[in-house]
CSV table of N, CA, C and O in Angstrom, one decimal:
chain,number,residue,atom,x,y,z
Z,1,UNK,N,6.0,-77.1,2.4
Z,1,UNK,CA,7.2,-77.0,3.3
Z,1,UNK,C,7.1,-75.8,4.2
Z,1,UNK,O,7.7,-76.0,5.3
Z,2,UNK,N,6.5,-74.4,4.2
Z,2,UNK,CA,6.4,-73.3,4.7
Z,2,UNK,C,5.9,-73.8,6.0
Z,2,UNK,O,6.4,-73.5,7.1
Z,3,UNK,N,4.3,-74.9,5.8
Z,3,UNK,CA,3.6,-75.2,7.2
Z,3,UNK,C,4.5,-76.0,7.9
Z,3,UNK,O,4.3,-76.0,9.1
Z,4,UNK,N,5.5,-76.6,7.5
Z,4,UNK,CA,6.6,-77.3,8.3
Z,4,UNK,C,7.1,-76.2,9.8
Z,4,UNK,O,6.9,-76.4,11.0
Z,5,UNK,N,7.8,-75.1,8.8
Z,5,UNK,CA,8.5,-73.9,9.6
Z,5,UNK,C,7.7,-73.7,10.9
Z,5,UNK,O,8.4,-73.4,11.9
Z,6,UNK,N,6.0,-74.0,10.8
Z,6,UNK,CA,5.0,-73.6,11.2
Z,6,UNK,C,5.0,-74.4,12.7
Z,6,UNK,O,4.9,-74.0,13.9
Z,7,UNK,N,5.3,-75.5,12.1
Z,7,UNK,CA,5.2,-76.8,13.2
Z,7,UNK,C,6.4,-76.9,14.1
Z,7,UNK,O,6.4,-77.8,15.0
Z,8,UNK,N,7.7,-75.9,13.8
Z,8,UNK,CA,9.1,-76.0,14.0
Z,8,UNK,C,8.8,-75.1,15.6
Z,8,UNK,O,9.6,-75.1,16.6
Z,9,UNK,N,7.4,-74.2,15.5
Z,9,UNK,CA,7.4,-73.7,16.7
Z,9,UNK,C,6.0,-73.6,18.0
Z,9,UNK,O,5.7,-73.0,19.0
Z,10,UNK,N,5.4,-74.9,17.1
Z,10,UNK,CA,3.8,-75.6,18.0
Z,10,UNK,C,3.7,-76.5,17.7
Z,10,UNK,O,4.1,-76.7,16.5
Z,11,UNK,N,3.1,-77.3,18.4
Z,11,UNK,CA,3.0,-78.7,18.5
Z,11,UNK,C,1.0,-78.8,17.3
Z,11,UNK,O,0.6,-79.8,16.8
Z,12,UNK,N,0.5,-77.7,17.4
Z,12,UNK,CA,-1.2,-77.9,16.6
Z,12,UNK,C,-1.2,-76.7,16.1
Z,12,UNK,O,-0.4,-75.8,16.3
Z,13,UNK,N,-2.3,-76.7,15.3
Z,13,UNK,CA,-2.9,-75.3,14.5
Z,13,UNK,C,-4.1,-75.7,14.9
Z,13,UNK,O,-4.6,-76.9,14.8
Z,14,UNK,N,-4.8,-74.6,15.3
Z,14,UNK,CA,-6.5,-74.4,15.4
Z,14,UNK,C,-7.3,-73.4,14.7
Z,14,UNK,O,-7.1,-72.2,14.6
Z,15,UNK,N,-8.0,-73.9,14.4
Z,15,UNK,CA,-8.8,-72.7,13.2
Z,15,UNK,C,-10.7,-72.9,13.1
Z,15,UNK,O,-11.5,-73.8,13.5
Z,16,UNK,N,-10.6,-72.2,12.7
Z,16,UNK,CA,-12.6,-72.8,12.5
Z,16,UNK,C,-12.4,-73.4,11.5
Z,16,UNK,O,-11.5,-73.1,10.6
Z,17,UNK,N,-13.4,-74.7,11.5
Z,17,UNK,CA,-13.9,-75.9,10.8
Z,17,UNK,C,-14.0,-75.6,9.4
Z,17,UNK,O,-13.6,-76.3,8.5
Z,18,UNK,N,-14.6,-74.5,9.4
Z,18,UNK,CA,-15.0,-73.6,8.1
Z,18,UNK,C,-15.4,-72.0,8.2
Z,18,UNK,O,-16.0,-71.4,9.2
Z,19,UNK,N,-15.1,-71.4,7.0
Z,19,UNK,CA,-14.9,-69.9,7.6
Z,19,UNK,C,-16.3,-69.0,7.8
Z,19,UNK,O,-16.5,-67.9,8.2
Z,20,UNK,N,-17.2,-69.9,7.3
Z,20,UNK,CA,-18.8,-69.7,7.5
Z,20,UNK,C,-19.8,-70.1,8.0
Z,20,UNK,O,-19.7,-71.3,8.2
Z,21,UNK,N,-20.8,-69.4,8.5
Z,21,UNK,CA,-21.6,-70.1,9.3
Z,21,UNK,C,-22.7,-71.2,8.8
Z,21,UNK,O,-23.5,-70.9,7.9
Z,22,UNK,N,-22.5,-72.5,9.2
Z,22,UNK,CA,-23.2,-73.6,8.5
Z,22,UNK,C,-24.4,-73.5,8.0
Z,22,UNK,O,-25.4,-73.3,8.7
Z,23,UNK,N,-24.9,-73.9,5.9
Z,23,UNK,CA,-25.7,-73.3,5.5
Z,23,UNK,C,-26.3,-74.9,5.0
Z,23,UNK,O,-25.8,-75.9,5.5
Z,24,UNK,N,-27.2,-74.9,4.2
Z,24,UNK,CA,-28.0,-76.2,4.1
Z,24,UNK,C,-27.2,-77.0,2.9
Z,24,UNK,O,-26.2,-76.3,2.6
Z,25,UNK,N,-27.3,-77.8,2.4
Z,25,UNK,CA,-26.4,-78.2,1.4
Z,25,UNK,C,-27.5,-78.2,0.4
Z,25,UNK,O,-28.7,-78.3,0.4
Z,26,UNK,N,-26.4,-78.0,-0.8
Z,26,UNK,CA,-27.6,-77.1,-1.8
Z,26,UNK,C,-26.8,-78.1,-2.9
Z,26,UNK,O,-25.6,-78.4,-3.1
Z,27,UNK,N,-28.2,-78.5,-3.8
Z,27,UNK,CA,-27.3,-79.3,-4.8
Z,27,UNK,C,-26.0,-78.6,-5.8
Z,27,UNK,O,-24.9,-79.2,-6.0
Z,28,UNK,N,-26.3,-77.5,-6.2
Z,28,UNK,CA,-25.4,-77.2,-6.8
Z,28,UNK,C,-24.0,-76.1,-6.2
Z,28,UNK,O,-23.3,-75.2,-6.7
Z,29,UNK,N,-24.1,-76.6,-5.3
Z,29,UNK,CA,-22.6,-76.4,-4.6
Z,29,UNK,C,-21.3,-77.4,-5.0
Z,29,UNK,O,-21.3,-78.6,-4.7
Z,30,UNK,N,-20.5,-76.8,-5.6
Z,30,UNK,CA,-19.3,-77.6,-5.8
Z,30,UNK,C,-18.3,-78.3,-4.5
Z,30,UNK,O,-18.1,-77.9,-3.3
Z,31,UNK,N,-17.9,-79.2,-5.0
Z,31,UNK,CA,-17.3,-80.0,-4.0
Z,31,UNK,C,-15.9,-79.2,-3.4
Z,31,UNK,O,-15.4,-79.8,-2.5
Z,32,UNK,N,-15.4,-78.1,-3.8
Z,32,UNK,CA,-14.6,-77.6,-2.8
Z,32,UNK,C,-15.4,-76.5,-1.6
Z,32,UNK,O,-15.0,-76.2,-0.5
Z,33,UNK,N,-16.3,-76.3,-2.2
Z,33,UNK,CA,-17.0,-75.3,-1.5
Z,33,UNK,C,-17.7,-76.1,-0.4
Z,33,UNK,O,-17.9,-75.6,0.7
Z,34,UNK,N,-18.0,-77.4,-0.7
Z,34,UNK,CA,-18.8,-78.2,0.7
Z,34,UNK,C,-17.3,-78.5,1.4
Z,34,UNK,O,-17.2,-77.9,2.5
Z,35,UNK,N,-16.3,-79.1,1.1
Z,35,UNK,CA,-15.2,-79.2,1.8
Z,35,UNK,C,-14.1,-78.3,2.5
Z,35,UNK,O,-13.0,-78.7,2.8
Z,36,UNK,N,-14.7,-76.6,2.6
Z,36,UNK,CA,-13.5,-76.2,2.5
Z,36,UNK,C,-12.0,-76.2,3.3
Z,36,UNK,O,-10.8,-75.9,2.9
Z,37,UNK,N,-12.4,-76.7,4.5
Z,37,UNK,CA,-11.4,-77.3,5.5
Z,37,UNK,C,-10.8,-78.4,4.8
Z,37,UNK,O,-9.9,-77.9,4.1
Z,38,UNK,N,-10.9,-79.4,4.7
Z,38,UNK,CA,-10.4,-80.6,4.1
Z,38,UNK,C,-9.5,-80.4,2.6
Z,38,UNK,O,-8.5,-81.2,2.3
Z,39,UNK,N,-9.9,-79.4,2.0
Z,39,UNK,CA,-8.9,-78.9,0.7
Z,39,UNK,C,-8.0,-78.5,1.0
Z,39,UNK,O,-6.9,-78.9,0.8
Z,40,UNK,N,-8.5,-77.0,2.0
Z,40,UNK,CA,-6.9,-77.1,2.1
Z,40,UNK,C,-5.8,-77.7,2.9
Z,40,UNK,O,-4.7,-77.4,2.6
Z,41,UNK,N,-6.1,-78.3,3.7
Z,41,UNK,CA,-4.9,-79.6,4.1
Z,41,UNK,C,-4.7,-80.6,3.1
Z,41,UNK,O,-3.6,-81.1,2.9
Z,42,UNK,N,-5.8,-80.9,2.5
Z,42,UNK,CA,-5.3,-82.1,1.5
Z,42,UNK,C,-4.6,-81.6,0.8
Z,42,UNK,O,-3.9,-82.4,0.3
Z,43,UNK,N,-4.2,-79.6,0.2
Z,43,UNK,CA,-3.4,-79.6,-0.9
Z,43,UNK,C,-1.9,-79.6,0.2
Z,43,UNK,O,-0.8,-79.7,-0.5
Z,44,UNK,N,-1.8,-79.6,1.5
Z,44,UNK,CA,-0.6,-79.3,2.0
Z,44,UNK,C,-0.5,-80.9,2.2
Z,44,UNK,O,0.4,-81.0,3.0
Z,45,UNK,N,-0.9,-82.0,1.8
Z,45,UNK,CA,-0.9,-83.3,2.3
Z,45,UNK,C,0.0,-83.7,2.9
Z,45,UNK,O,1.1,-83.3,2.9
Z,46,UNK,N,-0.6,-85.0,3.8
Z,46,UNK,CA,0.0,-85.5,5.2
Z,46,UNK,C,0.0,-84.8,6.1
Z,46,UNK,O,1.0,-85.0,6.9
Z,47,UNK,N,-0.7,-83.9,6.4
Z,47,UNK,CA,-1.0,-83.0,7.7
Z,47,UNK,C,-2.6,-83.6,7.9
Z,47,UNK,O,-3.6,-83.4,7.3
Z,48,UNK,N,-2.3,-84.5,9.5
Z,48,UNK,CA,-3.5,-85.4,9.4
Z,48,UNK,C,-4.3,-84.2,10.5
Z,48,UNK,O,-3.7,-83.6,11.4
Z,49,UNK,N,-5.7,-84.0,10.1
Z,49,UNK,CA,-6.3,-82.8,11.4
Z,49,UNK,C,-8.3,-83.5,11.6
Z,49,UNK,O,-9.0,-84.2,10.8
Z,50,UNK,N,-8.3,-83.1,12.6
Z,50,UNK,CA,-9.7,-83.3,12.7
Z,50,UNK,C,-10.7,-82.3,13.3
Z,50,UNK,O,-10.2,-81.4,14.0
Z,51,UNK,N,-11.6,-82.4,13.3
Z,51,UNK,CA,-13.0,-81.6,13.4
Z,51,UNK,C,-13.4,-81.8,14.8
Z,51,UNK,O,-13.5,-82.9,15.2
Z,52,UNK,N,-13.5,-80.9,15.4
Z,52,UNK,CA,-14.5,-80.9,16.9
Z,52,UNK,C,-15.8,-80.1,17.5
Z,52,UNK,O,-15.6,-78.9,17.6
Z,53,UNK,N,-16.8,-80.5,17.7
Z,53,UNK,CA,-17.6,-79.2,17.7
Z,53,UNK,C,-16.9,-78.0,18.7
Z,53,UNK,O,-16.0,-78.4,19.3
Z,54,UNK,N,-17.3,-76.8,18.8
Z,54,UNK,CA,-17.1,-75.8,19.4
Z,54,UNK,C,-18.1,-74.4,19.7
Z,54,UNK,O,-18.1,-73.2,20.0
Z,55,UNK,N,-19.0,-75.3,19.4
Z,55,UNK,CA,-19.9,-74.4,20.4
Z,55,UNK,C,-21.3,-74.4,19.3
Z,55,UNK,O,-21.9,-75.2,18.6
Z,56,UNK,N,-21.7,-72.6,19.6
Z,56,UNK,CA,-23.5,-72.5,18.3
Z,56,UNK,C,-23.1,-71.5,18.1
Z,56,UNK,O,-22.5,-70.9,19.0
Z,57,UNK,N,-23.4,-70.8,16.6
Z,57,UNK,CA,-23.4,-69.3,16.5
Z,57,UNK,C,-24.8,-68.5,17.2
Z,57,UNK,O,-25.5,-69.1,18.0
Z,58,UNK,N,-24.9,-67.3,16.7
Z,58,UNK,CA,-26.3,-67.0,17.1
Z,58,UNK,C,-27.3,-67.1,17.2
Z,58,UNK,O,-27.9,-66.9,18.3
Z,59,UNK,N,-27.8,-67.6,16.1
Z,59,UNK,CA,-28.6,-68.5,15.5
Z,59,UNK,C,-28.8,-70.1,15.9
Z,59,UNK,O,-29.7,-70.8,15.4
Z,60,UNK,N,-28.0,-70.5,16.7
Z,60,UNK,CA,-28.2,-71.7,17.0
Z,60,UNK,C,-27.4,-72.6,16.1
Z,60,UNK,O,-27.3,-73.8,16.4
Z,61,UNK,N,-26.7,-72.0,14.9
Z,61,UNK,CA,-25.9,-73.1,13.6
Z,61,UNK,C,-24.7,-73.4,15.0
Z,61,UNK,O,-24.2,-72.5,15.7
Z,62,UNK,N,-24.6,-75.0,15.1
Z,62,UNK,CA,-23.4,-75.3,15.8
Z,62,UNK,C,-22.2,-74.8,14.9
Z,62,UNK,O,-22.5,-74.7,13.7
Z,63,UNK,N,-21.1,-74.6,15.4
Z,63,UNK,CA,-19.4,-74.2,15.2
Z,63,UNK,C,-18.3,-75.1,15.7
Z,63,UNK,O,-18.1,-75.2,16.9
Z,64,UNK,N,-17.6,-75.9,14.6
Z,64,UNK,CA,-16.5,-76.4,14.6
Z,64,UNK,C,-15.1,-75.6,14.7
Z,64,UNK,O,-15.0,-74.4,14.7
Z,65,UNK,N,-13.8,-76.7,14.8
Z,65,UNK,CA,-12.9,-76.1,14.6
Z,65,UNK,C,-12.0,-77.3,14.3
Z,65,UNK,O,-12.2,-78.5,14.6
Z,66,UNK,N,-11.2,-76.9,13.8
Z,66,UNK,CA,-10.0,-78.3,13.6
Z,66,UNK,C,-8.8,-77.6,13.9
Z,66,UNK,O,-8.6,-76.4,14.0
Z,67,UNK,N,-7.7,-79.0,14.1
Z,67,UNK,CA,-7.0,-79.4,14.9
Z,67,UNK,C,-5.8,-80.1,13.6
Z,67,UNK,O,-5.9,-81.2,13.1
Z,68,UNK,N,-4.9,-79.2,13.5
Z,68,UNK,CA,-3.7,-79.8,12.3
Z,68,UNK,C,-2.8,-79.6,13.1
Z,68,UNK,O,-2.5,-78.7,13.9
Z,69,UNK,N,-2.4,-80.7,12.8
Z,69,UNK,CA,-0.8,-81.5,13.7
Z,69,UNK,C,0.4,-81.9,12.1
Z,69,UNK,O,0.1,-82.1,10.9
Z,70,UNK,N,1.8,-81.9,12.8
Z,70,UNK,CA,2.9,-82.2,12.0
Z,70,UNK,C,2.2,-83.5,10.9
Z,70,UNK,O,1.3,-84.3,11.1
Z,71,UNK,N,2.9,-83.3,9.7
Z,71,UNK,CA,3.0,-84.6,9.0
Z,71,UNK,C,2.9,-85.5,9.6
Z,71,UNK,O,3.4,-85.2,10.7
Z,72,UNK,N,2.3,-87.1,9.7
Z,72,UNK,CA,1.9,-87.9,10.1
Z,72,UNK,C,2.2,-88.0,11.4
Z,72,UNK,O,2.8,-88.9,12.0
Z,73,UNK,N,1.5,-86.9,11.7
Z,73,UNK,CA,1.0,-86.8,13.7
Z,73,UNK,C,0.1,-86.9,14.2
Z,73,UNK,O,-0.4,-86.2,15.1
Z,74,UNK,N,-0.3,-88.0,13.7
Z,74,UNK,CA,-2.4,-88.1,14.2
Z,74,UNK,C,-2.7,-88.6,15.6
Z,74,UNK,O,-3.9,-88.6,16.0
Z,75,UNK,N,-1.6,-89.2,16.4
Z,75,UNK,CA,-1.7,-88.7,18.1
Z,75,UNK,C,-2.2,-87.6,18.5
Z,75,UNK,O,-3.1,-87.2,19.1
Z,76,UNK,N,-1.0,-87.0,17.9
Z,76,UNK,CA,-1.2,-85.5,18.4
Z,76,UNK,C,-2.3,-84.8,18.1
Z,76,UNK,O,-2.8,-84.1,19.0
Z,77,UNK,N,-2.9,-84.8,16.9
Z,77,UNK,CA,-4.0,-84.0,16.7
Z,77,UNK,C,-5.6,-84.6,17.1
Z,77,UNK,O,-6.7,-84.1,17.1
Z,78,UNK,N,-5.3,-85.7,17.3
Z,78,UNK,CA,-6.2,-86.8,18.3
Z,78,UNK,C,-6.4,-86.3,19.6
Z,78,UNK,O,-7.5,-85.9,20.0
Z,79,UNK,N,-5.4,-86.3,20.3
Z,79,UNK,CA,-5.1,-86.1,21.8
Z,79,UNK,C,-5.3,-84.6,21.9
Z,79,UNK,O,-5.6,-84.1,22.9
Z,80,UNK,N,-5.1,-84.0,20.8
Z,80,UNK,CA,-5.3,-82.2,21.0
Z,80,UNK,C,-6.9,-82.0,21.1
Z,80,UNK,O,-7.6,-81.2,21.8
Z,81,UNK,N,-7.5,-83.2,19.9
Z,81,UNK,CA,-9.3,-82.5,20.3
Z,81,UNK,C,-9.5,-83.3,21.6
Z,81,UNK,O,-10.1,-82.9,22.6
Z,82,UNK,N,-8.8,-84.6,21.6
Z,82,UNK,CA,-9.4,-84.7,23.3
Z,82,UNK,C,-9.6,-84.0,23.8
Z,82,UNK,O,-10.7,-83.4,23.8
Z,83,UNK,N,-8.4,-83.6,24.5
Z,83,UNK,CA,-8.3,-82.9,25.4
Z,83,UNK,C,-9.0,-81.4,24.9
Z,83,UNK,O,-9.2,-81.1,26.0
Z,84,UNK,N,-9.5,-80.3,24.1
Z,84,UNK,CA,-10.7,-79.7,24.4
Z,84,UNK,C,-12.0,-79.9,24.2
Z,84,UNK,O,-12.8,-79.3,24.8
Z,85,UNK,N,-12.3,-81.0,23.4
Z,85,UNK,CA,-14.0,-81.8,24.1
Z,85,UNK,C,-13.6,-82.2,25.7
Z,85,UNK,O,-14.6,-82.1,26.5
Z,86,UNK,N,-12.5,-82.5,26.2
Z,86,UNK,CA,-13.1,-83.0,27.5
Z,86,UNK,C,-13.2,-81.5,28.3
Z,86,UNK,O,-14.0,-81.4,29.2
Z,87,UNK,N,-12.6,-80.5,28.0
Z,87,UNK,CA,-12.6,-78.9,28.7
Z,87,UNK,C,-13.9,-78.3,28.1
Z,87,UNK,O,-14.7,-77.7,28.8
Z,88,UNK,N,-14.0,-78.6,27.1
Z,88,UNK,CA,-15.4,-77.4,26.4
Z,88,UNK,C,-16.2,-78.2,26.5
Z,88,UNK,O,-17.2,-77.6,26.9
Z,89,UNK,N,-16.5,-79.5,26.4
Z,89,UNK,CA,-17.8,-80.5,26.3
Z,89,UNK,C,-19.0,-80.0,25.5
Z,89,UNK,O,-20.2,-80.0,25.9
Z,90,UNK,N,-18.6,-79.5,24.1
Z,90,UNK,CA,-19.6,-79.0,23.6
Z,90,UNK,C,-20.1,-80.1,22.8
Z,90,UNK,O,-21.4,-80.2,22.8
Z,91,UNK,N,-19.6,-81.0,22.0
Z,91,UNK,CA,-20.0,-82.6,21.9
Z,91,UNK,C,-21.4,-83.1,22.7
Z,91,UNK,O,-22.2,-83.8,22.2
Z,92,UNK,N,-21.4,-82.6,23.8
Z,92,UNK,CA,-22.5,-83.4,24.8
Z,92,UNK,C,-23.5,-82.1,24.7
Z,92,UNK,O,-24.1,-82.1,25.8
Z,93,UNK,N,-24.0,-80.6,23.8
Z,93,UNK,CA,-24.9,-79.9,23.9
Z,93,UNK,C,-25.8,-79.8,22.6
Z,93,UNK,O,-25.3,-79.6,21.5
Z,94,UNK,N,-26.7,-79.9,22.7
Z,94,UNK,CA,-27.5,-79.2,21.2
Z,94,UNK,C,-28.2,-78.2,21.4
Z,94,UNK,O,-28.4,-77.6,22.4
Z,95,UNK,N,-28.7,-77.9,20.1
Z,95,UNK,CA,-29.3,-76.6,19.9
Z,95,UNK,C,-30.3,-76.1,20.5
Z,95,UNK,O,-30.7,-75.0,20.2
């Protein structure tokens, strides 16, 4: 309910994809740790959000970020990564 308050004064939340820079998947990594974006909106559930690339770190590891919109607002958080893939066009670069 708090992220409600959240949404009472923007229309999106943006944040990095994940709070580290992308590592290999390792078998014994637990499933919150491969997901950590995804947990925590699924514990605030019905905050529909998605993933966009956002650029490379130093190293060349590409960088995401996601895109969380109101309870069943998945226009909006659709139309939000549109519109910065079509400004950043980092989708169309590799490493």
């Amino acid at each position: 309910e708090k992220l409600e308050t959240v949404f009472s004064r923007c229309d999106v939340l943006i944040g990095p994809a994940i709070a580290i820079p992308a590592f290999p998947l390792e078998p014994d990594l637990d499933d919150f740790t491969r997901n950590l974006t995804a947990a925590a909106f699924n514990i605030c559930s019905r905050h529909p959000f998605v993933s966009v690339p956002s650029g490379f770190a130093a190293d060349g590891v590409p960088t995401g970020i996601v895109v969380v919109a109101r309870r069943y607002d998945e226009a909006t958080a659709l139309r939000a990564a549109a519109a910065y893939e079509k400004v950043r066009r980092w989708n169309r670069r590799t490493p």
